[in-house]
Coordinates of C-alpha atoms and ligand atoms in Angstrom, one line a residue:
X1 CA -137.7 16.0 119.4
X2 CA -137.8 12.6 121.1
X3 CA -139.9 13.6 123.9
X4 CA -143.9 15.0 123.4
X5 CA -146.0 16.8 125.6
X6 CA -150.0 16.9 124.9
X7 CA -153.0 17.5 127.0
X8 CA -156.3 16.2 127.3
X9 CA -158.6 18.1 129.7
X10 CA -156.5 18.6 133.1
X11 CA -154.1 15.4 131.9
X12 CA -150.5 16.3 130.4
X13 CA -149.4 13.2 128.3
X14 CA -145.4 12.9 128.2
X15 CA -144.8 10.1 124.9
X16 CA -141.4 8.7 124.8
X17 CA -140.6 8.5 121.2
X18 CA -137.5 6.6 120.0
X19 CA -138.9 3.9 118.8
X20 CA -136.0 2.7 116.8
X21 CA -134.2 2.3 119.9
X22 CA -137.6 0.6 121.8
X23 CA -137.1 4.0 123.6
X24 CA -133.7 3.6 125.3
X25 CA -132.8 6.4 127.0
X26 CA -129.9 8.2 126.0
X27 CA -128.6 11.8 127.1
X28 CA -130.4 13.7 124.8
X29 CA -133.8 11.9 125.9
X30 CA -133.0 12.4 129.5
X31 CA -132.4 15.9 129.1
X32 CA -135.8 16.4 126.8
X33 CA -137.7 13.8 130.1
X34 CA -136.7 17.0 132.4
X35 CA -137.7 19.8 130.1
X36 CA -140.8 17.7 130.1
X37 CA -141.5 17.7 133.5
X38 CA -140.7 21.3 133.9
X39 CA -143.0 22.3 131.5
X40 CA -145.6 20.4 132.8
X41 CA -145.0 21.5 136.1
X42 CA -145.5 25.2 135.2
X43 CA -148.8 24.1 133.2
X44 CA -152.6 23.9 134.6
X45 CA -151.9 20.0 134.4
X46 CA -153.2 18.1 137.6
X47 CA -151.7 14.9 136.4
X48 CA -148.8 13.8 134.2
X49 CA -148.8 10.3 132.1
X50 CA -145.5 8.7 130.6
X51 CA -146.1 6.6 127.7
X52 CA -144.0 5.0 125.4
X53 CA -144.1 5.2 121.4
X54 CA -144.8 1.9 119.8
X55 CA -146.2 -1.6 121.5
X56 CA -143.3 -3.0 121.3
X57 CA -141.9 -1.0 124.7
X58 CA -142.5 1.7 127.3
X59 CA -139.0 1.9 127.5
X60 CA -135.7 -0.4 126.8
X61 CA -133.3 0.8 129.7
X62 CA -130.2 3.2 129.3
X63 CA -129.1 3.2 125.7
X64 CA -126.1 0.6 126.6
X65 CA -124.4 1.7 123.1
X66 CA -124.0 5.2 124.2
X67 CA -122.8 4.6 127.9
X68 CA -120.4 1.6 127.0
X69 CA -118.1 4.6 125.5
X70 CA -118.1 6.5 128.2
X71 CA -114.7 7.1 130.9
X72 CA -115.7 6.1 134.8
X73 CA -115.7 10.3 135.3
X74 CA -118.4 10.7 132.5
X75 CA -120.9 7.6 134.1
X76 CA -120.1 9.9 137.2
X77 CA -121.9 12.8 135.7
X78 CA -124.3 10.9 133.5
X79 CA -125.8 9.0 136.7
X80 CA -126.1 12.2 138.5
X81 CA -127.8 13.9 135.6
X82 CA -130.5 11.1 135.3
X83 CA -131.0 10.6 139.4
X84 CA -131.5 14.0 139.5
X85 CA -133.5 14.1 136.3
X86 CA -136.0 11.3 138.2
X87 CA -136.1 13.1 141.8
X88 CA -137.6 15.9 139.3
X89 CA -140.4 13.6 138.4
X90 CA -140.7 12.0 141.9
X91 CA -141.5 15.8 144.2
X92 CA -143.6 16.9 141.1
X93 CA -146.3 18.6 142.7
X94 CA -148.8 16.3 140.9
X95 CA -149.4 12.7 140.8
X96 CA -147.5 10.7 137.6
X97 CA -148.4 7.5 135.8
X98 CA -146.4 5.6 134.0
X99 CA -148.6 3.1 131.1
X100 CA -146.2 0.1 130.8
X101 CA -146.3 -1.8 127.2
X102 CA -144.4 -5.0 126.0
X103 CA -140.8 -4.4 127.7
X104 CA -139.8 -1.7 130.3
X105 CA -136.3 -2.6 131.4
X106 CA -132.9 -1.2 133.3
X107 CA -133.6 2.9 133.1
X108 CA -137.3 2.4 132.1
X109 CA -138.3 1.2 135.1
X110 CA -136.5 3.6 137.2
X111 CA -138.5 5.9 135.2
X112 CA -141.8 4.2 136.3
X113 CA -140.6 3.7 139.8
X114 CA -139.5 7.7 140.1
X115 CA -143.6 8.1 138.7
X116 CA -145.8 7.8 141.7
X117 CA -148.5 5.3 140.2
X118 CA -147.4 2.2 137.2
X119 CA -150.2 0.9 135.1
X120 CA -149.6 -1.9 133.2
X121 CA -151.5 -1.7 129.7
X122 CA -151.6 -5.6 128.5
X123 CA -149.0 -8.3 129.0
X124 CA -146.3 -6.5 130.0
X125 CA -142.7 -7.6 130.8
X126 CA -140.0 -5.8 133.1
X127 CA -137.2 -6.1 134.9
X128 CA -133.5 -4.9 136.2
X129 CA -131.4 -6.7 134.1
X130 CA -128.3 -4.5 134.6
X131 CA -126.9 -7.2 136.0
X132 CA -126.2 -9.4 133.1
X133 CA -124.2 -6.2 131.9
X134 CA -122.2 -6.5 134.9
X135 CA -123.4 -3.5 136.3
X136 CA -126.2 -2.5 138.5
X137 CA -129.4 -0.1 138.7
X138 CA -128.2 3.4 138.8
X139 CA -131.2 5.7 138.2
X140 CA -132.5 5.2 141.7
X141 CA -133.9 1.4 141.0
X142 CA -131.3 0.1 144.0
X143 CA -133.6 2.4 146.4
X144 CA -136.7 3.0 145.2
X145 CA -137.8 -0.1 144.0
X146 CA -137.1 -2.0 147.4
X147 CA -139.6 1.0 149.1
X148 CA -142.2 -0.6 146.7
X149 CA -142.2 -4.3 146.8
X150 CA -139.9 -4.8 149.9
X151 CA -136.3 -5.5 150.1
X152 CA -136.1 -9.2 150.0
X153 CA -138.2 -9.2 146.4
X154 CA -136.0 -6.0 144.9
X155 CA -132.4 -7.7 145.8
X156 CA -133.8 -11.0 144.2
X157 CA -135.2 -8.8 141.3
X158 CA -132.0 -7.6 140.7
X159 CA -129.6 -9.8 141.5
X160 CA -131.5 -12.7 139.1
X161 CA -132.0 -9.7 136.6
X162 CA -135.3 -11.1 135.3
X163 CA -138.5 -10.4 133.6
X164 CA -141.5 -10.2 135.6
X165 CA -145.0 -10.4 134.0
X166 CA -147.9 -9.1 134.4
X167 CA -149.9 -11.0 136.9
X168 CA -146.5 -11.1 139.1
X169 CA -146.0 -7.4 138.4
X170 CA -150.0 -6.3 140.1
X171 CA -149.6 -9.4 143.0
X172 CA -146.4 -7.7 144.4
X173 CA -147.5 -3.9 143.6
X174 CA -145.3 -2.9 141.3
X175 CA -147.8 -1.7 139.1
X176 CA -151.2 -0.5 140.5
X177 CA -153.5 -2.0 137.8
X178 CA -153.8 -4.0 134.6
X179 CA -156.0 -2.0 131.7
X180 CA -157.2 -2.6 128.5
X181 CA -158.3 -0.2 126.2
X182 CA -157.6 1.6 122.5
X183 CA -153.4 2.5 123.2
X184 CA -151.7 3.3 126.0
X185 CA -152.7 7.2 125.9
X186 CA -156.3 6.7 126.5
X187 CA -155.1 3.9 129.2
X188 CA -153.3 6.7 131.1
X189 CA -155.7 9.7 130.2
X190 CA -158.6 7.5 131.9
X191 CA -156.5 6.5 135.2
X192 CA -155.2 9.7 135.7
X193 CA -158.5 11.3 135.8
X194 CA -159.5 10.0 138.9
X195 CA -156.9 12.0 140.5
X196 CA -157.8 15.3 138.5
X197 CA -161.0 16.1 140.4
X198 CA -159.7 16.6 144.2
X199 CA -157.7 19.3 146.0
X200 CA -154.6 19.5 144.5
X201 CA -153.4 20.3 147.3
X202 CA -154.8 17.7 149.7
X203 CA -153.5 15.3 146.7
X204 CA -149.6 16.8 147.7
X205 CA -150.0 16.6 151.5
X206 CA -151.1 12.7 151.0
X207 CA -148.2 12.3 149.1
X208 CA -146.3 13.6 151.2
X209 CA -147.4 12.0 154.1
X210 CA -146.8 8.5 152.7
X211 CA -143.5 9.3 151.5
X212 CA -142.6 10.1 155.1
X213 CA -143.3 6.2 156.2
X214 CA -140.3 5.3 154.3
X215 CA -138.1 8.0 155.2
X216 CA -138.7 8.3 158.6
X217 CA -139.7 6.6 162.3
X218 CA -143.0 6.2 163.1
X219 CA -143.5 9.1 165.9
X220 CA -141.7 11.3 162.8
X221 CA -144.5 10.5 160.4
X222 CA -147.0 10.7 162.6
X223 CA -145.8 14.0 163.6
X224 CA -145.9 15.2 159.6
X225 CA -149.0 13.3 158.8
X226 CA -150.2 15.7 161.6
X227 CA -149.3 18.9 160.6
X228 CA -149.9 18.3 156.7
X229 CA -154.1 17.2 157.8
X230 CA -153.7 20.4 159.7
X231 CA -152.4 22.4 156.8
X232 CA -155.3 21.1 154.9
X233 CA -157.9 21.5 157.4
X234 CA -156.9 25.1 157.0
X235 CA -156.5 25.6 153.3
X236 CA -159.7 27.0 151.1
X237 CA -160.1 23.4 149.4
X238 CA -160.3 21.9 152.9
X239 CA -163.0 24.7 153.8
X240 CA -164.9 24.3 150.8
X241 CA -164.7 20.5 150.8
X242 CA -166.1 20.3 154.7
X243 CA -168.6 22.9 153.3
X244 CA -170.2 21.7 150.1
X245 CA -170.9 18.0 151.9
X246 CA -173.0 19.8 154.8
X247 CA -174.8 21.6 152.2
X248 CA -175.3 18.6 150.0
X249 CA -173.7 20.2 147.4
X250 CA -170.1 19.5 144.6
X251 CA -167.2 20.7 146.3
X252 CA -165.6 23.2 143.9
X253 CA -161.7 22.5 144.4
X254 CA -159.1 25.0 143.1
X255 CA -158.1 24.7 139.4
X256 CA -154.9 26.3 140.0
Ligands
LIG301 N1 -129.8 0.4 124.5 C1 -129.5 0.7 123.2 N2 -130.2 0.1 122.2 C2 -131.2 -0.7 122.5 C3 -131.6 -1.0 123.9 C4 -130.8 -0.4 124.9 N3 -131.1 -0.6 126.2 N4 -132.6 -1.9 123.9 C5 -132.9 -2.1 122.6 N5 -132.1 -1.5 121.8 C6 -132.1 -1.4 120.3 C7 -131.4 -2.7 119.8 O1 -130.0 -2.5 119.7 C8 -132.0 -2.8 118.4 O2 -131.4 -1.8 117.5 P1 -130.6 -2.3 116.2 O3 -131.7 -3.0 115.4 O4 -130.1 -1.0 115.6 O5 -129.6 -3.3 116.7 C9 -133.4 -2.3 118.6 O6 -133.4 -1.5 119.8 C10 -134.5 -3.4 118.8 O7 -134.0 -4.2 119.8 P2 -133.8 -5.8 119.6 O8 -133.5 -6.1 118.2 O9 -132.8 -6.2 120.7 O10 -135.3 -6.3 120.0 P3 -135.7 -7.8 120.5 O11 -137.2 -7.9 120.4 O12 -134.8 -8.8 119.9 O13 -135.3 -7.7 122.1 C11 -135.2 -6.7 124.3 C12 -136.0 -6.8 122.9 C13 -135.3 -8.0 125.0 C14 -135.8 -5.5 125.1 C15 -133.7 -6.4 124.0 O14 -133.6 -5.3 123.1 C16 -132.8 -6.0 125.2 O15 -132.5 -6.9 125.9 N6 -132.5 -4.7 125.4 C17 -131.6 -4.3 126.4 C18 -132.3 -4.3 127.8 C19 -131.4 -3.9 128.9 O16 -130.4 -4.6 129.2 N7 -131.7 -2.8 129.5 C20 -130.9 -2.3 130.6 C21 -129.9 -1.3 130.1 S1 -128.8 -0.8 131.4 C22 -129.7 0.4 132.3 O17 -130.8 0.7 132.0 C23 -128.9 1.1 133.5 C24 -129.6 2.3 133.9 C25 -128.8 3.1 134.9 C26 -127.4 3.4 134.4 C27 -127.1 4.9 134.4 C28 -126.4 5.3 133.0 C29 -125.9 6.7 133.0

């Protein structure tokens, strides 16, 4: 197996392990990525991390040895399989982090992008460079990428197919924070906990929410931002959370 699940406490950890390959993504590792995330999704997990074996990478990109064979028709289905393999990840029900290391390139960073936060665990270095294949992003990095840092920074990021550091990489939010610590597990583990403790489900309706201001007009979002508070305001956690601070008490949020 190339892909392993653990848990720590309400954390499931997702490691990335073909280190010989700096963790390139090739069919096989796709398909294990959404076994993955189904598994996690049908566990008690209230957050997911990603990390990738080694220091060296969090991930390399597509494995270009395996799609340079392929026919047009078969990088048809290939780039359907990983889009949808990454929509998976992106309407999990709980939040996902991504702990970047040394390089995360191409397909890896589609893979952070489709995670709904990106930590970056020491100097890190990524980028699109697809395009000094001659190709372009085409697990979702052409759309979800300019929803993060703006349009006018993701065509430059792709069209000049370079590596961003660090520093760069916080200053334009494409990753959340910078971390130090023992590996990239504990890295992940700790920053995940802070979203373990709340509703779950307020957690999904804020997601949501947000994901609605770039899909739709303002007087739309508004709209769902609307009815989602409402749908929490009348959930049990909502109840309970009202509740426990006019008794001066610890909410006790669902587990489930
Ligand atoms: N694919 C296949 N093998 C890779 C990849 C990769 N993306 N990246 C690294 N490797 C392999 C190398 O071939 C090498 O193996 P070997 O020793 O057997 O030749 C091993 O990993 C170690 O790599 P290097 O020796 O190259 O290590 P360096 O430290 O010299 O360089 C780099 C590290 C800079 C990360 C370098 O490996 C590199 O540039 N890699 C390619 C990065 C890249 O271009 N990624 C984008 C790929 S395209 C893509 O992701 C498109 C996604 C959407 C398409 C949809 C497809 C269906």
């Amino acid at each position: 197996m190339s892909v392993r699940i653990s848990y720590e406490d309400a954390v499931a950890v997702v490691t990335l392990d073909r280190v010989e390959a700096l963790n390139a993504l090739n069919e096989e590792l796709i398909s294990q990525i959404g076994d993955a995330i189904d598994e996690v999704a049908r566990s008690r997990a209230r957050a997911v991390v990603f990390v990738g074996e080694g220091r060296k990478a969090f991930c390399a990109g597509a494995d270009i040895k395996e799609i340079q064979r392929r026919s047009p028709e078969e990088m048809r289905r290939a780039v359907a399989f990983g889009q949808g393999t990454f929509a998976k990840l992106d309407t999990l029900a709980i939040p996902s982090i991504a702990v970047l290391q040394g390089f995360t390139l191409g397909g890896g960073l589609e893979l952070a992008l489709a995670c709904t936060f990106r930590v970056a665990f020491g100097d890190i270095k990524i980028g699109l460079p697809e395009i000094k294949l001659g190709l372009i992003p085409g697990y979702g990095g052409t759309q979800r990428l300019p929803r993060i840092v703006g349009p006018a920074r993701a065509l430059e990021i792709i069209l000049s197919g370079r590596m961003i550091h660090t520093e760069e990489a916080e200053r334009i939010g494409l990753v959340n924070a910078i971390e130090q610590g023992a590996d990239s597990r504990e890295v992940g583990v700790r920053y995940a906990q802070q979203f373990t403790e709340f509703s779950a489900g307020a957690i999904l309706n804020a997601r949501k929410a947000v994901a609605a201001a770039s899909e739709t007009s303002l007087a739309a979002g508004l709209e769902i931002e609307a009815e989602l508070l409402v749908e929490a305001f009348g959930a049990e956690d909502g109840r309970e959370g009202m509740s426990a601070f006019v008794e001066k008490r610890a909410a006790r949020f669902n587990r489930s």
